[in-house]
Amino acid sequence: MAAAAIAVATAAHAASPNELLAGYSALAGSPADPVRGERLFVTGHGREWRCATCHGAVPTGNGRHAATGREIAALAPASHAARLSDPAKVEKWFKRNCNDVLGRECTAGEKADVLAWLISLKR
């Protein structure tokens, strides 16, 4: 229980994508896997959208929201350094987007996997 509280605090107060990744990995109790993260991002999960629908299959460039047409800044930290630097925003968007894509919230492990893949991307 104490370890989970520490991991939550780490994820909640992180200042970098790598710190967020460490927090989510600790919560998951296992290391992140960027291959699983990419698969979750680009694969359909029985819903209308996948992550790649709006962010692109390789989110190093800007995307476009499928419903509104609004431009979405690049998701990969290599292309947009500030993108994954605010833990509250990261949590907000994971909650909203996982619900759209999976029909539920993402697990800590799924968040870690996606972050690991995003961090691995180069421009």
PDB file of N, CA and C in Angstrom, residues 12-116:
ATOM      1  N   ALA A  12       2.151  11.952  -9.905  1.00  0.00           N
ATOM      2  CA  ALA A  12       1.388  13.195  -9.798  1.00  0.00           C
ATOM      3  C   ALA A  12       2.279  14.436  -9.792  1.00  0.00           C
ATOM      4  N   HIS A  13       3.536  14.300  -9.364  1.00  0.00           N
ATOM      5  CA  HIS A  13       4.401  15.469  -9.246  1.00  0.00           C
ATOM      6  C   HIS A  13       5.563  15.446 -10.233  1.00  0.00           C
ATOM      7  N   ALA A  14       5.521  14.585 -11.205  1.00  0.00           N
ATOM      8  CA  ALA A  14       6.607  14.470 -12.173  1.00  0.00           C
ATOM      9  C   ALA A  14       6.712  15.721 -13.018  1.00  0.00           C
ATOM     10  N   ALA A  15       7.898  15.976 -13.487  1.00  0.00           N
ATOM     11  CA  ALA A  15       8.124  17.148 -14.319  1.00  0.00           C
ATOM     12  C   ALA A  15       8.601  16.766 -15.712  1.00  0.00           C
ATOM     13  N   SER A  16       8.840  15.501 -15.944  1.00  0.00           N
ATOM     14  CA  SER A  16       9.319  15.081 -17.258  1.00  0.00           C
ATOM     15  C   SER A  16       8.609  13.797 -17.666  1.00  0.00           C
ATOM     16  N   PRO A  17       8.596  13.515 -18.974  1.00  0.00           N
ATOM     17  CA  PRO A  17       7.997  12.254 -19.423  1.00  0.00           C
ATOM     18  C   PRO A  17       8.640  11.031 -18.760  1.00  0.00           C
ATOM     19  N   ASN A  18       9.951  11.063 -18.559  1.00  0.00           N
ATOM     20  CA  ASN A  18      10.632   9.921 -17.937  1.00  0.00           C
ATOM     21  C   ASN A  18      10.213   9.742 -16.481  1.00  0.00           C
ATOM     22  N   GLU A  19       9.971  10.838 -15.775  1.00  0.00           N
ATOM     23  CA  GLU A  19       9.497  10.732 -14.396  1.00  0.00           C
ATOM     24  C   GLU A  19       8.069  10.191 -14.353  1.00  0.00           C
ATOM     25  N   LEU A  20       7.232  10.644 -15.283  1.00  0.00           N
ATOM     26  CA  LEU A  20       5.882  10.086 -15.377  1.00  0.00           C
ATOM     27  C   LEU A  20       5.947   8.587 -15.662  1.00  0.00           C
ATOM     28  N   LEU A  21       6.799   8.216 -16.585  1.00  0.00           N
ATOM     29  CA  LEU A  21       6.969   6.810 -16.947  1.00  0.00           C
ATOM     30  C   LEU A  21       7.375   5.996 -15.725  1.00  0.00           C
ATOM     31  N   ALA A  22       8.313   6.508 -14.944  1.00  0.00           N
ATOM     32  CA  ALA A  22       8.757   5.793 -13.744  1.00  0.00           C
ATOM     33  C   ALA A  22       7.604   5.613 -12.760  1.00  0.00           C
ATOM     34  N   GLY A  23       6.787   6.642 -12.601  1.00  0.00           N
ATOM     35  CA  GLY A  23       5.651   6.553 -11.685  1.00  0.00           C
ATOM     36  C   GLY A  23       4.622   5.539 -12.136  1.00  0.00           C
ATOM     37  N   TYR A  24       4.265   5.564 -13.422  1.00  0.00           N
ATOM     38  CA  TYR A  24       3.284   4.607 -13.932  1.00  0.00           C
ATOM     39  C   TYR A  24       3.835   3.179 -13.890  1.00  0.00           C
ATOM     40  N   SER A  25       5.114   3.022 -14.196  1.00  0.00           N
ATOM     41  CA  SER A  25       5.721   1.686 -14.142  1.00  0.00           C
ATOM     42  C   SER A  25       5.702   1.149 -12.716  1.00  0.00           C
ATOM     43  N   ALA A  26       5.984   2.015 -11.746  1.00  0.00           N
ATOM     44  CA  ALA A  26       5.949   1.597 -10.342  1.00  0.00           C
ATOM     45  C   ALA A  26       4.533   1.186  -9.941  1.00  0.00           C
ATOM     46  N   LEU A  27       3.550   1.966 -10.378  1.00  0.00           N
ATOM     47  CA  LEU A  27       2.157   1.614 -10.083  1.00  0.00           C
ATOM     48  C   LEU A  27       1.781   0.278 -10.710  1.00  0.00           C
ATOM     49  N   ALA A  28       2.274   0.041 -11.917  1.00  0.00           N
ATOM     50  CA  ALA A  28       1.955  -1.200 -12.629  1.00  0.00           C
ATOM     51  C   ALA A  28       2.682  -2.400 -12.030  1.00  0.00           C
ATOM     52  N   GLY A  29       3.802  -2.130 -11.371  1.00  0.00           N
ATOM     53  CA  GLY A  29       4.570  -3.218 -10.785  1.00  0.00           C
ATOM     54  C   GLY A  29       5.416  -3.975 -11.782  1.00  0.00           C
ATOM     55  N   SER A  30       5.599  -3.386 -12.957  1.00  0.00           N
ATOM     56  CA  SER A  30       6.428  -4.028 -13.984  1.00  0.00           C
ATOM     57  C   SER A  30       6.953  -2.956 -14.934  1.00  0.00           C
ATOM     58  N   PRO A  31       8.051  -3.261 -15.618  1.00  0.00           N
ATOM     59  CA  PRO A  31       8.605  -2.276 -16.554  1.00  0.00           C
ATOM     60  C   PRO A  31       7.687  -2.064 -17.753  1.00  0.00           C
ATOM     61  N   ALA A  32       7.751  -0.865 -18.285  1.00  0.00           N
ATOM     62  CA  ALA A  32       6.964  -0.529 -19.471  1.00  0.00           C
ATOM     63  C   ALA A  32       7.539  -1.229 -20.692  1.00  0.00           C
ATOM     64  N   ASP A  33       6.681  -1.465 -21.660  1.00  0.00           N
ATOM     65  CA  ASP A  33       7.082  -2.115 -22.910  1.00  0.00           C
ATOM     66  C   ASP A  33       6.630  -1.232 -24.072  1.00  0.00           C
ATOM     67  N   PRO A  34       7.580  -0.564 -24.746  1.00  0.00           N
ATOM     68  CA  PRO A  34       7.194   0.319 -25.852  1.00  0.00           C
ATOM     69  C   PRO A  34       6.505  -0.401 -27.008  1.00  0.00           C
ATOM     70  N   VAL A  35       6.787  -1.668 -27.205  1.00  0.00           N
ATOM     71  CA  VAL A  35       6.118  -2.426 -28.273  1.00  0.00           C
ATOM     72  C   VAL A  35       4.632  -2.565 -27.949  1.00  0.00           C
ATOM     73  N   ARG A  36       4.315  -2.874 -26.696  1.00  0.00           N
ATOM     74  CA  ARG A  36       2.901  -2.921 -26.289  1.00  0.00           C
ATOM     75  C   ARG A  36       2.260  -1.549 -26.408  1.00  0.00           C
ATOM     76  N   GLY A  37       3.032  -0.501 -26.077  1.00  0.00           N
ATOM     77  CA  GLY A  37       2.509   0.860 -26.174  1.00  0.00           C
ATOM     78  C   GLY A  37       2.151   1.228 -27.596  1.00  0.00           C
ATOM     79  N   GLU A  38       3.012   0.890 -28.537  1.00  0.00           N
ATOM     80  CA  GLU A  38       2.720   1.176 -29.942  1.00  0.00           C
ATOM     81  C   GLU A  38       1.493   0.395 -30.394  1.00  0.00           C
ATOM     82  N   ARG A  39       1.419  -0.861 -30.004  1.00  0.00           N
ATOM     83  CA  ARG A  39       0.282  -1.702 -30.394  1.00  0.00           C
ATOM     84  C   ARG A  39      -1.031  -1.119 -29.855  1.00  0.00           C
ATOM     85  N   LEU A  40      -1.030  -0.687 -28.593  1.00  0.00           N
ATOM     86  CA  LEU A  40      -2.236  -0.081 -28.028  1.00  0.00           C
ATOM     87  C   LEU A  40      -2.607   1.181 -28.803  1.00  0.00           C
ATOM     88  N   PHE A  41      -1.609   1.968 -29.186  1.00  0.00           N
ATOM     89  CA  PHE A  41      -1.816   3.254 -29.848  1.00  0.00           C
ATOM     90  C   PHE A  41      -2.399   3.103 -31.252  1.00  0.00           C
ATOM     91  N   VAL A  42      -1.923   2.131 -32.009  1.00  0.00           N
ATOM     92  CA  VAL A  42      -2.316   2.037 -33.424  1.00  0.00           C
ATOM     93  C   VAL A  42      -3.432   1.026 -33.704  1.00  0.00           C
ATOM     94  N   THR A  43      -3.725   0.158 -32.751  1.00  0.00           N
ATOM     95  CA  THR A  43      -4.702  -0.905 -32.960  1.00  0.00           C
ATOM     96  C   THR A  43      -6.096  -0.463 -32.540  1.00  0.00           C
ATOM     97  N   GLY A  44      -7.099  -0.970 -33.242  1.00  0.00           N
ATOM     98  CA  GLY A  44      -8.487  -0.744 -32.843  1.00  0.00           C
ATOM     99  C   GLY A  44      -8.858  -1.637 -31.681  1.00  0.00           C
ATOM    100  N   HIS A  45      -9.772  -1.152 -30.866  1.00  0.00           N
ATOM    101  CA  HIS A  45     -10.182  -1.897 -29.670  1.00  0.00           C
ATOM    102  C   HIS A  45     -11.702  -2.032 -29.601  1.00  0.00           C
ATOM    103  N   GLY A  46     -12.324  -2.153 -30.773  1.00  0.00           N
ATOM    104  CA  GLY A  46     -13.755  -2.353 -30.820  1.00  0.00           C
ATOM    105  C   GLY A  46     -14.582  -1.078 -30.715  1.00  0.00           C
ATOM    106  N   ARG A  47     -13.922   0.056 -30.723  1.00  0.00           N
ATOM    107  CA  ARG A  47     -14.609   1.340 -30.663  1.00  0.00           C
ATOM    108  C   ARG A  47     -14.376   2.057 -31.987  1.00  0.00           C
ATOM    109  N   GLU A  48     -15.008   3.198 -32.155  1.00  0.00           N
ATOM    110  CA  GLU A  48     -14.902   3.937 -33.413  1.00  0.00           C
ATOM    111  C   GLU A  48     -13.475   4.441 -33.679  1.00  0.00           C
ATOM    112  N   TRP A  49     -12.794   4.890 -32.638  1.00  0.00           N
ATOM    113  CA  TRP A  49     -11.473   5.506 -32.822  1.00  0.00           C
ATOM    114  C   TRP A  49     -10.368   4.668 -32.197  1.00  0.00           C
ATOM    115  N   ARG A  50      -9.178   4.912 -32.657  1.00  0.00           N
ATOM    116  CA  ARG A  50      -7.944   4.446 -32.016  1.00  0.00           C
ATOM    117  C   ARG A  50      -7.118   5.692 -31.729  1.00  0.00           C
ATOM    118  N   CYS A  51      -6.088   5.609 -30.954  1.00  0.00           N
ATOM    119  CA  CYS A  51      -5.254   6.788 -30.646  1.00  0.00           C
ATOM    120  C   CYS A  51      -4.748   7.422 -31.944  1.00  0.00           C
ATOM    121  N   ALA A  52      -4.326   6.553 -32.874  1.00  0.00           N
ATOM    122  CA  ALA A  52      -3.756   7.019 -34.126  1.00  0.00           C
ATOM    123  C   ALA A  52      -4.761   7.747 -35.016  1.00  0.00           C
ATOM    124  N   THR A  53      -6.047   7.588 -34.757  1.00  0.00           N
ATOM    125  CA  THR A  53      -7.062   8.271 -35.561  1.00  0.00           C
ATOM    126  C   THR A  53      -6.834   9.774 -35.537  1.00  0.00           C
ATOM    127  N   CYS A  54      -6.549  10.308 -34.371  1.00  0.00           N
ATOM    128  CA  CYS A  54      -6.350  11.761 -34.232  1.00  0.00           C
ATOM    129  C   CYS A  54      -4.879  12.150 -34.184  1.00  0.00           C
ATOM    130  N   HIS A  55      -4.034  11.299 -33.591  1.00  0.00           N
ATOM    131  CA  HIS A  55      -2.631  11.663 -33.384  1.00  0.00           C
ATOM    132  C   HIS A  55      -1.715  11.201 -34.511  1.00  0.00           C
ATOM    133  N   GLY A  56      -2.191  10.342 -35.391  1.00  0.00           N
ATOM    134  CA  GLY A  56      -1.358   9.777 -36.453  1.00  0.00           C
ATOM    135  C   GLY A  56      -0.677   8.510 -35.968  1.00  0.00           C
ATOM    136  N   ALA A  57      -0.346   7.620 -36.891  1.00  0.00           N
ATOM    137  CA  ALA A  57       0.275   6.345 -36.530  1.00  0.00           C
ATOM    138  C   ALA A  57       1.632   6.542 -35.877  1.00  0.00           C
ATOM    139  N   VAL A  58       2.348   7.584 -36.274  1.00  0.00           N
ATOM    140  CA  VAL A  58       3.614   7.962 -35.641  1.00  0.00           C
ATOM    141  C   VAL A  58       3.452   9.420 -35.227  1.00  0.00           C
ATOM    142  N   PRO A  59       3.137   9.674 -33.961  1.00  0.00           N
ATOM    143  CA  PRO A  59       2.736  11.016 -33.520  1.00  0.00           C
ATOM    144  C   PRO A  59       3.891  11.993 -33.280  1.00  0.00           C
ATOM    145  N   THR A  60       4.785  12.066 -34.271  1.00  0.00           N
ATOM    146  CA  THR A  60       5.874  13.043 -34.190  1.00  0.00           C
ATOM    147  C   THR A  60       5.509  14.345 -34.903  1.00  0.00           C
ATOM    148  N   GLY A  61       4.407  14.338 -35.589  1.00  0.00           N
ATOM    149  CA  GLY A  61       3.893  15.546 -36.237  1.00  0.00           C
ATOM    150  C   GLY A  61       2.528  15.873 -35.667  1.00  0.00           C
ATOM    151  N   ASN A  62       1.992  17.004 -36.059  1.00  0.00           N
ATOM    152  CA  ASN A  62       0.678  17.404 -35.575  1.00  0.00           C
ATOM    153  C   ASN A  62      -0.393  16.461 -36.096  1.00  0.00           C
ATOM    154  N   GLY A  63      -1.424  16.283 -35.287  1.00  0.00           N
ATOM    155  CA  GLY A  63      -2.568  15.473 -35.674  1.00  0.00           C
ATOM    156  C   GLY A  63      -3.785  16.367 -35.851  1.00  0.00           C
ATOM    157  N   ARG A  64      -4.929  15.741 -36.044  1.00  0.00           N
ATOM    158  CA  ARG A  64      -6.173  16.484 -36.225  1.00  0.00           C
ATOM    159  C   ARG A  64      -7.304  15.675 -35.591  1.00  0.00           C
ATOM    160  N   HIS A  65      -8.075  16.336 -34.738  1.00  0.00           N
ATOM    161  CA  HIS A  65      -9.180  15.657 -34.056  1.00  0.00           C
ATOM    162  C   HIS A  65     -10.191  15.174 -35.099  1.00  0.00           C
ATOM    163  N   ALA A  66     -10.560  13.923 -35.003  1.00  0.00           N
ATOM    164  CA  ALA A  66     -11.435  13.298 -36.001  1.00  0.00           C
ATOM    165  C   ALA A  66     -12.818  13.929 -36.056  1.00  0.00           C
ATOM    166  N   ALA A  67     -13.342  14.373 -34.928  1.00  0.00           N
ATOM    167  CA  ALA A  67     -14.700  14.930 -34.910  1.00  0.00           C
ATOM    168  C   ALA A  67     -14.723  16.437 -35.139  1.00  0.00           C
ATOM    169  N   THR A  68     -13.793  17.156 -34.538  1.00  0.00           N
ATOM    170  CA  THR A  68     -13.835  18.624 -34.599  1.00  0.00           C
ATOM    171  C   THR A  68     -12.950  19.202 -35.699  1.00  0.00           C
ATOM    172  N   GLY A  69     -11.968  18.425 -36.157  1.00  0.00           N
ATOM    173  CA  GLY A  69     -11.024  18.932 -37.147  1.00  0.00           C
ATOM    174  C   GLY A  69      -9.952  19.827 -36.551  1.00  0.00           C
ATOM    175  N   ARG A  70      -9.994  20.020 -35.248  1.00  0.00           N
ATOM    176  CA  ARG A  70      -9.032  20.888 -34.571  1.00  0.00           C
ATOM    177  C   ARG A  70      -7.642  20.250 -34.594  1.00  0.00           C
ATOM    178  N   GLU A  71      -6.623  21.090 -34.855  1.00  0.00           N
ATOM    179  CA  GLU A  71      -5.253  20.595 -34.871  1.00  0.00           C
ATOM    180  C   GLU A  71      -4.819  20.199 -33.467  1.00  0.00           C
ATOM    181  N   ILE A  72      -4.071  19.106 -33.385  1.00  0.00           N
ATOM    182  CA  ILE A  72      -3.539  18.598 -32.123  1.00  0.00           C
ATOM    183  C   ILE A  72      -2.021  18.620 -32.242  1.00  0.00           C
ATOM    184  N   ALA A  73      -1.354  19.241 -31.276  1.00  0.00           N
ATOM    185  CA  ALA A  73       0.107  19.318 -31.292  1.00  0.00           C
ATOM    186  C   ALA A  73       0.714  17.916 -31.251  1.00  0.00           C
ATOM    187  N   ALA A  74       1.901  17.786 -31.806  1.00  0.00           N
ATOM    188  CA  ALA A  74       2.618  16.510 -31.800  1.00  0.00           C
ATOM    189  C   ALA A  74       2.656  15.943 -30.380  1.00  0.00           C
ATOM    190  N   LEU A  75       2.501  14.653 -30.270  1.00  0.00           N
ATOM    191  CA  LEU A  75       2.424  14.001 -28.970  1.00  0.00           C
ATOM    192  C   LEU A  75       3.791  13.528 -28.473  1.00  0.00           C
ATOM    193  N   ALA A  76       4.684  13.168 -29.366  1.00  0.00           N
ATOM    194  CA  ALA A  76       5.997  12.656 -28.971  1.00  0.00           C
ATOM    195  C   ALA A  76       6.848  13.769 -28.357  1.00  0.00           C
ATOM    196  N   PRO A  77       7.467  13.519 -27.205  1.00  0.00           N
ATOM    197  CA  PRO A  77       8.304  14.531 -26.571  1.00  0.00           C
ATOM    198  C   PRO A  77       9.448  15.033 -27.457  1.00  0.00           C
ATOM    199  N   ALA A  78       9.963  14.207 -28.340  1.00  0.00           N
ATOM    200  CA  ALA A  78      11.050  14.639 -29.228  1.00  0.00           C
ATOM    201  C   ALA A  78      10.605  15.760 -30.159  1.00  0.00           C
ATOM    202  N   SER A  79       9.320  15.814 -30.456  1.00  0.00           N
ATOM    203  CA  SER A  79       8.789  16.829 -31.363  1.00  0.00           C
ATOM    204  C   SER A  79       8.149  18.000 -30.635  1.00  0.00           C
ATOM    205  N   HIS A  80       7.743  17.798 -29.400  1.00  0.00           N
ATOM    206  CA  HIS A  80       7.031  18.831 -28.641  1.00  0.00           C
ATOM    207  C   HIS A  80       7.399  18.631 -27.171  1.00  0.00           C
ATOM    208  N   ALA A  81       8.489  19.252 -26.749  1.00  0.00           N
ATOM    209  CA  ALA A  81       9.082  18.992 -25.432  1.00  0.00           C
ATOM    210  C   ALA A  81       8.113  19.194 -24.269  1.00  0.00           C
ATOM    211  N   ALA A  82       7.246  20.169 -24.352  1.00  0.00           N
ATOM    212  CA  ALA A  82       6.347  20.460 -23.225  1.00  0.00           C
ATOM    213  C   ALA A  82       5.112  19.567 -23.198  1.00  0.00           C
ATOM    214  N   ARG A  83       4.913  18.772 -24.220  1.00  0.00           N
ATOM    215  CA  ARG A  83       3.673  18.013 -24.386  1.00  0.00           C
ATOM    216  C   ARG A  83       3.348  17.103 -23.211  1.00  0.00           C
ATOM    217  N   LEU A  84       4.296  16.404 -22.667  1.00  0.00           N
ATOM    218  CA  LEU A  84       4.047  15.453 -21.585  1.00  0.00           C
ATOM    219  C   LEU A  84       4.735  15.910 -20.303  1.00  0.00           C
ATOM    220  N   SER A  85       4.673  17.202 -20.031  1.00  0.00           N
ATOM    221  CA  SER A  85       5.373  17.744 -18.864  1.00  0.00           C
ATOM    222  C   SER A  85       4.445  18.149 -17.721  1.00  0.00           C
ATOM    223  N   ASP A  86       3.157  18.174 -17.939  1.00  0.00           N
ATOM    224  CA  ASP A  86       2.194  18.557 -16.906  1.00  0.00           C
ATOM    225  C   ASP A  86       1.401  17.315 -16.494  1.00  0.00           C
ATOM    226  N   PRO A  87       1.705  16.754 -15.319  1.00  0.00           N
ATOM    227  CA  PRO A  87       1.050  15.514 -14.910  1.00  0.00           C
ATOM    228  C   PRO A  87      -0.476  15.594 -14.877  1.00  0.00           C
ATOM    229  N   ALA A  88      -1.023  16.715 -14.474  1.00  0.00           N
ATOM    230  CA  ALA A  88      -2.487  16.845 -14.431  1.00  0.00           C
ATOM    231  C   ALA A  88      -3.085  16.758 -15.825  1.00  0.00           C
ATOM    232  N   LYS A  89      -2.437  17.398 -16.793  1.00  0.00           N
ATOM    233  CA  LYS A  89      -2.935  17.328 -18.173  1.00  0.00           C
ATOM    234  C   LYS A  89      -2.763  15.928 -18.749  1.00  0.00           C
ATOM    235  N   VAL A  90      -1.644  15.299 -18.449  1.00  0.00           N
ATOM    236  CA  VAL A  90      -1.422  13.935 -18.944  1.00  0.00           C
ATOM    237  C   VAL A  90      -2.527  13.018 -18.428  1.00  0.00           C
ATOM    238  N   GLU A  91      -2.826  13.109 -17.140  1.00  0.00           N
ATOM    239  CA  GLU A  91      -3.889  12.288 -16.557  1.00  0.00           C
ATOM    240  C   GLU A  91      -5.250  12.615 -17.166  1.00  0.00           C
ATOM    241  N   LYS A  92      -5.531  13.909 -17.341  1.00  0.00           N
ATOM    242  CA  LYS A  92      -6.805  14.328 -17.932  1.00  0.00           C
ATOM    243  C   LYS A  92      -6.981  13.716 -19.311  1.00  0.00           C
ATOM    244  N   TRP A  93      -5.945  13.811 -20.143  1.00  0.00           N
ATOM    245  CA  TRP A  93      -6.067  13.315 -21.513  1.00  0.00           C
ATOM    246  C   TRP A  93      -6.040  11.805 -21.587  1.00  0.00           C
ATOM    247  N   PHE A  94      -5.260  11.147 -20.721  1.00  0.00           N
ATOM    248  CA  PHE A  94      -5.329   9.680 -20.675  1.00  0.00           C
ATOM    249  C   PHE A  94      -6.756   9.253 -20.322  1.00  0.00           C
ATOM    250  N   LYS A  95      -7.355   9.880 -19.316  1.00  0.00           N
ATOM    251  CA  LYS A  95      -8.698   9.490 -18.890  1.00  0.00           C
ATOM    252  C   LYS A  95      -9.703   9.661 -20.029  1.00  0.00           C
ATOM    253  N   ARG A  96      -9.682  10.815 -20.664  1.00  0.00           N
ATOM    254  CA  ARG A  96     -10.639  11.100 -21.735  1.00  0.00           C
ATOM    255  C   ARG A  96     -10.388  10.215 -22.959  1.00  0.00           C
ATOM    256  N   ASN A  97      -9.143  10.148 -23.390  1.00  0.00           N
ATOM    257  CA  ASN A  97      -8.842   9.423 -24.621  1.00  0.00           C
ATOM    258  C   ASN A  97      -8.936   7.916 -24.461  1.00  0.00           C
ATOM    259  N   CYS A  98      -8.540   7.394 -23.300  1.00  0.00           N
ATOM    260  CA  CYS A  98      -8.684   5.950 -23.086  1.00  0.00           C
ATOM    261  C   CYS A  98     -10.152   5.554 -23.106  1.00  0.00           C
ATOM    262  N   ASN A  99     -10.985   6.392 -22.543  1.00  0.00           N
ATOM    263  CA  ASN A  99     -12.418   6.106 -22.585  1.00  0.00           C
ATOM    264  C   ASN A  99     -12.924   6.094 -24.031  1.00  0.00           C
ATOM    265  N   ASP A 100     -12.470   7.059 -24.846  1.00  0.00           N
ATOM    266  CA  ASP A 100     -12.880   7.097 -26.255  1.00  0.00           C
ATOM    267  C   ASP A 100     -12.394   5.875 -27.023  1.00  0.00           C
ATOM    268  N   VAL A 101     -11.166   5.448 -26.745  1.00  0.00           N
ATOM    269  CA  VAL A 101     -10.536   4.377 -27.520  1.00  0.00           C
ATOM    270  C   VAL A 101     -10.844   2.987 -26.969  1.00  0.00           C
ATOM    271  N   LEU A 102     -10.821   2.850 -25.644  1.00  0.00           N
ATOM    272  CA  LEU A 102     -10.987   1.540 -25.016  1.00  0.00           C
ATOM    273  C   LEU A 102     -12.348   1.338 -24.351  1.00  0.00           C
ATOM    274  N   GLY A 103     -13.065   2.437 -24.119  1.00  0.00           N
ATOM    275  CA  GLY A 103     -14.325   2.342 -23.401  1.00  0.00           C
ATOM    276  C   GLY A 103     -14.129   2.218 -21.898  1.00  0.00           C
ATOM    277  N   ARG A 104     -12.942   2.557 -21.416  1.00  0.00           N
ATOM    278  CA  ARG A 104     -12.605   2.492 -19.991  1.00  0.00           C
ATOM    279  C   ARG A 104     -11.326   3.306 -19.775  1.00  0.00           C
ATOM    280  N   GLU A 105     -10.977   3.487 -18.515  1.00  0.00           N
ATOM    281  CA  GLU A 105      -9.702   4.144 -18.219  1.00  0.00           C
ATOM    282  C   GLU A 105      -8.564   3.185 -18.513  1.00  0.00           C
ATOM    283  N   CYS A 106      -7.428   3.724 -18.900  1.00  0.00           N
ATOM    284  CA  CYS A 106      -6.225   2.911 -19.090  1.00  0.00           C
ATOM    285  C   CYS A 106      -5.675   2.493 -17.735  1.00  0.00           C
ATOM    286  N   THR A 107      -5.046   1.355 -17.699  1.00  0.00           N
ATOM    287  CA  THR A 107      -4.343   0.917 -16.497  1.00  0.00           C
ATOM    288  C   THR A 107      -3.012   1.674 -16.411  1.00  0.00           C
ATOM    289  N   ALA A 108      -2.390   1.631 -15.244  1.00  0.00           N
ATOM    290  CA  ALA A 108      -1.069   2.247 -15.088  1.00  0.00           C
ATOM    291  C   ALA A 108      -0.081   1.603 -16.058  1.00  0.00           C
ATOM    292  N   GLY A 109      -0.189   0.300 -16.254  1.00  0.00           N
ATOM    293  CA  GLY A 109       0.704  -0.394 -17.181  1.00  0.00           C
ATOM    294  C   GLY A 109       0.509   0.063 -18.615  1.00  0.00           C
ATOM    295  N   GLU A 110      -0.730   0.253 -19.026  1.00  0.00           N
ATOM    296  CA  GLU A 110      -0.995   0.744 -20.387  1.00  0.00           C
ATOM    297  C   GLU A 110      -0.456   2.154 -20.570  1.00  0.00           C
ATOM    298  N   LYS A 111      -0.634   2.997 -19.563  1.00  0.00           N
ATOM    299  CA  LYS A 111      -0.093   4.355 -19.637  1.00  0.00           C
ATOM    300  C   LYS A 111       1.421   4.311 -19.740  1.00  0.00           C
ATOM    301  N   ALA A 112       2.052   3.468 -18.925  1.00  0.00           N
ATOM    302  CA  ALA A 112       3.511   3.337 -18.973  1.00  0.00           C
ATOM    303  C   ALA A 112       3.971   2.858 -20.349  1.00  0.00           C
ATOM    304  N   ASP A 113       3.281   1.871 -20.900  1.00  0.00           N
ATOM    305  CA  ASP A 113       3.657   1.338 -22.212  1.00  0.00           C
ATOM    306  C   ASP A 113       3.560   2.413 -23.296  1.00  0.00           C
ATOM    307  N   VAL A 114       2.470   3.162 -23.308  1.00  0.00           N
ATOM    308  CA  VAL A 114       2.301   4.215 -24.315  1.00  0.00           C
ATOM    309  C   VAL A 114       3.369   5.294 -24.128  1.00  0.00           C
ATOM    310  N   LEU A 115       3.604   5.707 -22.891  1.00  0.00           N
ATOM    311  CA  LEU A 115       4.644   6.716 -22.652  1.00  0.00           C
ATOM    312  C   LEU A 115       6.010   6.209 -23.094  1.00  0.00           C
ATOM    313  N   ALA A 116       6.326   4.949 -22.794  1.00  0.00           N
ATOM    314  CA  ALA A 116       7.618   4.387 -23.202  1.00  0.00           C
ATOM    315  C   ALA A 116       7.776   4.454 -24.716  1.00  0.00           C
TER     316      ALA A 116
END
